Coordinates of C-alpha atoms in Angstrom, one line a residue:
M1 CA 21.1 31.6 22.1
E2 CA 17.4 29.8 21.6
S3 CA 17.0 26.6 22.6
P4 CA 14.9 24.3 20.7
G5 CA 11.5 24.5 21.3
P6 CA 9.3 21.9 23.1
S7 CA 8.2 20.4 19.5
A8 CA 11.6 20.0 18.5
R9 CA 11.8 16.3 18.1
C10 CA 15.6 14.5 16.9
P11 CA 15.6 12.3 13.8
V12 CA 15.1 9.3 15.8
Q13 CA 12.6 10.3 17.3
E14 CA 10.6 11.1 14.7
Q15 CA 11.6 7.9 12.7
R16 CA 10.1 5.9 15.6
A17 CA 6.8 8.2 15.4
R18 CA 6.6 7.4 12.0
W19 CA 6.8 3.7 12.6
E20 CA 4.3 3.9 15.0
R21 CA 1.4 5.5 12.9
K22 CA 2.3 2.9 9.8
R23 CA 2.2 0.2 12.5
A24 CA -1.1 1.5 13.7
Y25 CA -2.8 2.3 10.3
T26 CA -1.7 -1.7 9.1
A27 CA -2.9 -3.1 11.9
R28 CA -6.0 -1.6 11.8
E29 CA -6.2 -2.3 7.9
L30 CA -5.5 -6.2 8.8
L31 CA -8.1 -6.3 12.0
E32 CA -10.8 -4.7 9.7
T33 CA -10.4 -6.7 6.6
E34 CA -10.0 -9.7 8.1
R35 CA -13.5 -8.9 9.9
R36 CA -15.1 -9.0 6.6
Y37 CA -12.9 -11.9 5.1
Q38 CA -14.4 -14.0 7.7
E39 CA -17.3 -12.9 7.1
Q40 CA -17.8 -14.1 4.0
L41 CA -15.7 -17.2 4.3
G42 CA -18.6 -18.1 6.7
L43 CA -21.4 -17.3 4.4
V44 CA -19.7 -19.6 1.8
A45 CA -18.7 -22.9 4.1
T46 CA -22.8 -22.0 6.1
Y47 CA -25.0 -21.1 3.0
F48 CA -23.0 -23.6 0.2
V49 CA -20.5 -26.2 1.8
G50 CA -22.8 -26.9 4.8
I51 CA -26.6 -26.9 3.1
L52 CA -25.2 -29.0 0.2
R53 CA -23.5 -31.3 2.4
A54 CA -27.0 -31.9 4.5
K55 CA -29.1 -31.9 1.1
G56 CA -27.0 -34.3 -0.8
T57 CA -27.1 -31.7 -4.0
L58 CA -23.6 -32.6 -4.8
R59 CA -21.8 -35.8 -4.4
P60 CA -18.8 -35.4 -2.3
P61 CA -15.8 -35.6 -4.7
E62 CA -17.6 -33.2 -7.1
R63 CA -18.4 -31.1 -3.6
Q64 CA -14.6 -31.7 -2.4
A65 CA -13.6 -30.1 -6.2
L66 CA -15.5 -27.0 -6.2
F67 CA -14.4 -25.7 -2.9
G68 CA -11.3 -27.6 -1.4
P69 CA -10.2 -26.7 1.8
W70 CA -12.6 -23.8 2.2
E71 CA -13.7 -25.2 6.1
L72 CA -10.1 -25.7 7.0
I73 CA -9.1 -21.8 6.0
Y74 CA -12.3 -20.6 7.5
R75 CA -11.0 -22.3 11.0
A76 CA -7.5 -20.7 10.0
S77 CA -8.8 -17.5 10.3
Q78 CA -11.3 -17.6 13.1
E79 CA -8.2 -19.0 15.2
L80 CA -5.9 -15.6 13.9
L81 CA -9.3 -12.9 14.5
P82 CA -8.6 -12.9 18.3
H83 CA -5.6 -12.5 18.3
L84 CA -5.6 -9.5 15.8
E85 CA -8.4 -8.3 18.0
G86 CA -6.1 -8.4 21.1
G87 CA -3.4 -6.5 19.7
H88 CA -1.1 -9.6 19.1
W89 CA 0.1 -9.3 15.8
G90 CA 3.2 -11.6 16.0
Q91 CA 1.7 -14.3 17.8
G92 CA -1.1 -14.1 16.1
L93 CA 0.4 -14.6 12.7
E94 CA 3.1 -16.5 13.4
G95 CA 0.5 -19.7 14.4
F96 CA -1.2 -18.5 11.4
C97 CA 1.7 -19.5 9.3
P98 CA 1.0 -23.8 9.7
H99 CA -2.2 -22.8 8.3
L100 CA -0.3 -21.4 4.5
E101 CA -0.5 -25.1 3.0
L102 CA -4.4 -24.7 3.1
Y103 CA -3.4 -22.0 0.5
T104 CA -1.3 -23.7 -1.5
Q105 CA -3.9 -26.6 -1.8
F106 CA -6.5 -23.6 -2.4
A107 CA -4.1 -22.3 -5.5
A108 CA -3.8 -25.7 -7.0
N109 CA -7.5 -27.0 -7.0
A110 CA -8.6 -23.5 -8.2
E111 CA -8.6 -24.4 -11.8
R112 CA -10.6 -27.8 -11.3
S113 CA -12.9 -25.3 -8.8
W114 CA -13.8 -23.3 -11.9
T115 CA -14.5 -26.3 -13.7
T116 CA -16.6 -28.1 -11.6
L117 CA -18.3 -24.8 -10.7
Q118 CA -19.5 -24.3 -14.6
E119 CA -20.4 -27.9 -15.3
Q120 CA -22.5 -28.5 -12.7
L121 CA -24.5 -25.3 -13.4
K122 CA -24.9 -26.5 -17.0
K123 CA -25.4 -29.9 -16.2
N124 CA -27.3 -30.3 -12.7
K125 CA -30.6 -28.6 -12.6
R126 CA -30.9 -28.9 -8.7
F127 CA -27.7 -27.1 -7.9
R128 CA -28.0 -24.5 -10.2
R129 CA -31.8 -23.8 -8.6
F130 CA -30.0 -24.0 -5.3
V131 CA -26.9 -21.3 -6.0
R132 CA -29.4 -19.2 -7.6
L133 CA -31.5 -19.3 -4.1
Q134 CA -28.6 -18.6 -2.1
E135 CA -27.1 -15.9 -4.0
G136 CA -30.1 -14.6 -3.5
R137 CA -30.3 -14.2 0.1
P138 CA -29.6 -10.5 1.8
E139 CA -26.2 -11.9 3.6
F140 CA -24.5 -11.9 -0.1
G141 CA -25.2 -8.6 -1.0
G142 CA -25.9 -9.6 -4.4
L143 CA -22.1 -11.4 -4.8
Q144 CA -22.2 -14.5 -6.8
L145 CA -20.4 -18.0 -5.6
Q146 CA -18.1 -17.5 -8.8
D147 CA -16.8 -14.3 -7.2
L148 CA -16.6 -15.7 -3.6
L149 CA -14.6 -18.4 -5.2
P150 CA -11.1 -16.7 -5.8
L151 CA -11.7 -14.8 -2.4
P152 CA -8.9 -16.9 -0.3
L153 CA -6.4 -16.3 -3.1
Q154 CA -6.9 -12.7 -2.8
R155 CA -6.6 -12.9 0.7
L156 CA -3.1 -14.1 0.4
Q157 CA -1.9 -11.6 -1.7
Q158 CA -3.5 -9.0 1.4
Y159 CA -1.7 -11.0 4.2
E160 CA 1.4 -10.2 2.4
N161 CA 1.4 -6.8 2.1
L162 CA -0.3 -6.6 5.3
A163 CA 2.6 -8.5 7.3
V164 CA 5.8 -7.2 5.6
A165 CA 4.2 -3.3 6.0
L166 CA 3.7 -4.8 10.0
A167 CA 7.2 -6.0 9.9
E168 CA 8.6 -2.8 7.9
N169 CA 7.5 -0.7 10.4
T170 CA 7.8 -2.6 13.9
G171 CA 11.2 -1.2 15.8
P172 CA 14.0 -3.8 16.0
N173 CA 13.4 -3.6 20.2
S174 CA 9.6 -4.9 19.6
P175 CA 8.6 -8.0 21.5
D176 CA 6.9 -9.3 18.6
Q177 CA 9.5 -7.9 15.8
E178 CA 11.1 -11.6 15.2
Q179 CA 7.6 -13.1 15.0
L180 CA 6.5 -10.6 12.3
A181 CA 9.7 -10.6 10.6
R182 CA 9.4 -15.0 10.2
A183 CA 5.8 -14.6 9.8
A184 CA 5.9 -12.2 6.7
R185 CA 8.7 -14.1 5.2
L186 CA 6.8 -17.4 5.5
I187 CA 3.7 -15.8 4.1
S188 CA 5.7 -14.1 1.1
E189 CA 7.5 -17.4 0.3
T190 CA 3.3 -19.0 -0.1
A191 CA 2.0 -16.1 -2.2
Q192 CA 5.4 -16.9 -4.4
R193 CA 4.0 -20.2 -5.0
V194 CA 0.6 -19.5 -5.6
H195 CA 1.8 -17.0 -7.8
T196 CA 4.1 -19.9 -9.8
I197 CA 0.7 -22.4 -9.7
G198 CA -1.1 -19.9 -10.6
Q199 CA 1.1 -18.7 -13.8
K200 CA 1.3 -22.5 -14.9
Q201 CA -2.2 -23.1 -14.8
K202 CA -2.7 -19.9 -17.4
N203 CA -0.1 -21.4 -19.7
D204 CA -1.7 -24.7 -19.5
Q205 CA -4.9 -23.3 -20.6
H206 CA -3.1 -21.1 -23.4
L207 CA -1.8 -25.0 -24.3
R208 CA -4.7 -26.3 -24.7
R209 CA -6.6 -23.3 -26.7
V210 CA -4.0 -23.4 -29.2
Q211 CA -3.5 -27.3 -29.6
A212 CA -7.3 -27.6 -30.2
L213 CA -6.6 -25.2 -33.2
L214 CA -4.1 -26.9 -34.6
S215 CA -5.1 -30.3 -36.7
G216 CA -3.8 -32.8 -38.7
R217 CA -1.3 -35.4 -37.6
Q218 CA 2.1 -33.0 -37.4
A219 CA -0.3 -31.5 -34.6
K220 CA -0.1 -34.0 -32.3
G221 CA 1.6 -32.8 -29.0
L222 CA 3.3 -29.7 -30.2
T223 CA 2.7 -27.6 -27.4
S224 CA 2.9 -30.1 -24.6
G225 CA 5.8 -29.2 -22.2
R226 CA 6.0 -25.4 -23.7
W227 CA 5.9 -22.0 -22.5
F228 CA 3.4 -19.9 -24.1
L229 CA 4.2 -16.3 -24.9
H230 CA 2.2 -15.2 -28.3
Q231 CA 0.2 -15.4 -31.0
G232 CA -1.1 -13.5 -34.3
W233 CA -0.9 -12.9 -37.8
L234 CA 2.1 -11.9 -39.7
L235 CA 2.3 -12.0 -43.4
V236 CA 5.9 -14.4 -44.6
V237 CA 7.6 -12.5 -47.4
P238 CA 8.7 -15.0 -49.4
P239 CA 12.0 -14.0 -52.2
Q240 CA 9.8 -13.9 -55.1
G241 CA 6.1 -12.9 -55.3
K242 CA 3.5 -11.6 -52.8
P243 CA 3.5 -12.1 -49.2
R244 CA 1.2 -15.0 -47.1
P245 CA -0.4 -14.6 -43.9
R246 CA 0.3 -17.0 -41.7
M247 CA -0.3 -17.4 -38.2
F248 CA 2.3 -17.8 -35.5
F249 CA 2.3 -19.4 -32.4
L250 CA 5.6 -18.4 -30.2
F251 CA 6.5 -20.2 -27.3
S252 CA 9.8 -19.9 -24.8
D253 CA 11.6 -22.4 -27.3
A254 CA 9.8 -22.7 -30.4
L255 CA 8.2 -20.7 -33.0
L256 CA 5.6 -22.4 -35.2
M257 CA 4.1 -21.6 -38.0
A258 CA 0.7 -22.7 -39.2
K259 CA -1.6 -22.2 -42.4
P260 CA -5.6 -21.7 -42.2
R261 CA -7.5 -25.0 -43.4
P262 CA -9.9 -24.2 -46.1
P263 CA -12.8 -22.5 -44.7
L264 CA -14.7 -25.6 -46.6
H265 CA -13.4 -27.9 -45.4
L266 CA -15.5 -30.7 -44.0
L267 CA -14.1 -31.4 -40.8
Q268 CA -11.1 -29.3 -40.0
S269 CA -12.6 -25.8 -40.5
G270 CA -11.1 -23.4 -38.5
T271 CA -8.0 -24.7 -37.4
F272 CA -4.7 -24.6 -38.7
A273 CA -2.1 -27.0 -40.3
C274 CA 1.2 -26.9 -38.9
R275 CA 3.6 -26.2 -41.5
A276 CA 7.1 -24.9 -39.7
L277 CA 8.5 -25.4 -36.0
Y278 CA 11.6 -23.3 -35.7
P279 CA 14.1 -23.7 -32.3
M280 CA 14.2 -20.3 -30.7
A281 CA 18.2 -21.2 -29.5
E282 CA 19.1 -21.1 -32.8
C283 CA 17.2 -18.1 -34.0
Q284 CA 18.8 -14.6 -34.9
L285 CA 16.5 -11.5 -34.7
H286 CA 16.8 -7.9 -36.6
R287 CA 14.5 -5.2 -37.3
V288 CA 14.1 -3.8 -40.6
F289 CA 12.4 -0.9 -41.5
G290 CA 12.0 1.4 -44.8
H291 CA 11.6 -1.7 -47.2
S292 CA 8.2 -2.1 -47.5
G293 CA 6.6 1.0 -48.4
G294 CA 3.7 2.2 -48.1
P295 CA 1.6 2.3 -44.7
C296 CA 3.7 -0.9 -43.6
G297 CA 4.6 -1.0 -40.1
G298 CA 8.3 -2.2 -41.0
L299 CA 10.0 -6.2 -41.3
L300 CA 11.1 -9.1 -38.8
S301 CA 14.2 -10.7 -39.8
L302 CA 14.6 -14.5 -38.5
T303 CA 17.7 -16.2 -39.6
F304 CA 18.1 -20.1 -38.6
P305 CA 20.5 -22.7 -39.3
H306 CA 18.8 -23.7 -42.5
E307 CA 16.5 -20.9 -43.4
K308 CA 15.9 -17.3 -43.4
L309 CA 12.1 -16.1 -42.5
L310 CA 10.9 -12.6 -43.1
L311 CA 7.9 -11.0 -41.6
M312 CA 5.7 -8.3 -42.1
S313 CA 3.2 -6.4 -40.4
T314 CA 1.4 -3.3 -41.2
D315 CA 0.6 -2.5 -37.7
Q316 CA 3.9 -0.9 -35.5
E317 CA 2.7 -1.9 -32.1
E318 CA 1.9 -5.0 -33.4
L319 CA 5.5 -5.8 -35.0
L320 CA 7.0 -3.8 -31.9
L321 CA 5.2 -6.6 -29.3
W322 CA 6.6 -9.9 -31.2
Y323 CA 9.7 -8.2 -31.3
H324 CA 9.8 -7.8 -27.7
S325 CA 8.4 -11.4 -27.7
L326 CA 10.3 -13.3 -29.9
T327 CA 13.8 -11.4 -27.9
L328 CA 12.2 -12.8 -24.8
A329 CA 12.0 -15.9 -26.2
I330 CA 15.7 -16.2 -27.5
R331 CA 17.3 -14.6 -24.2
S332 CA 15.3 -17.1 -22.5
Q333 CA 17.0 -20.2 -24.3
K334 CA 20.8 -19.0 -23.8
N335 CA 20.1 -18.2 -20.1

């Protein structure tokens, strides 16, 4: 009987070897990307935040609105990097976790930061000249300030991916396994909070845009507190007569039907007048095909307690998108 060759390894040893390879690869990636991240943080901290403070080109409130806790985030990276370079992954990441609140603050300020940058570039000639001069430095490699401002939020996602991978590929008997597991959990929780903040900011942008499209007394406050899902043109099919084009705005709790103002309207051209607001909690939705003939994509039937809508689209993909969006809105009201 032949004995196993010297290269034969048991499954446990093979699993440990895989863990070690993945752990080493992830640790190396974390270290290399942290060095680059810190370098870019330092560029903004030195050539923008620091010089703007010294020159007084921006007033302190505007500077704070633009950069938020940037310098504190930079210092947190400066504290973390020596631990990573020394191979103390668990200790370094666990010690970094108290600084995660800075990333939540940065996310909450992101929309204000972007607005401040655009306003100052437009209105402040000194600032615009200063930004152009700094971006032209060879250290920036062609990157603009607007490219660098989202950097901490992008890095937080990398932190989550790398910390989770490190924790998953660290054996249970490793001395830093518990530290890595705690750090991965806290970083993931922060990343989720930041994602939620980002979703709310995007939704608020959609609501402001939709509100600006609506005119008339009935339109005031229609979008307040709602979650935007979809918008587009659909044909309303009446019991008699020709289908009428209407703009629809779908929110998580309601469907708004609007009619375009006349192009020659003196004050409200390009806006829409609200014609009806339908509660999605009371909606019954059905998909209808083959009743429109020709190239028509099909019909959607929406039934409410006191009214029934037949909505038509000649675009099959758009009709399907509306069907899925309406289904999502109805389900969200029943959960």
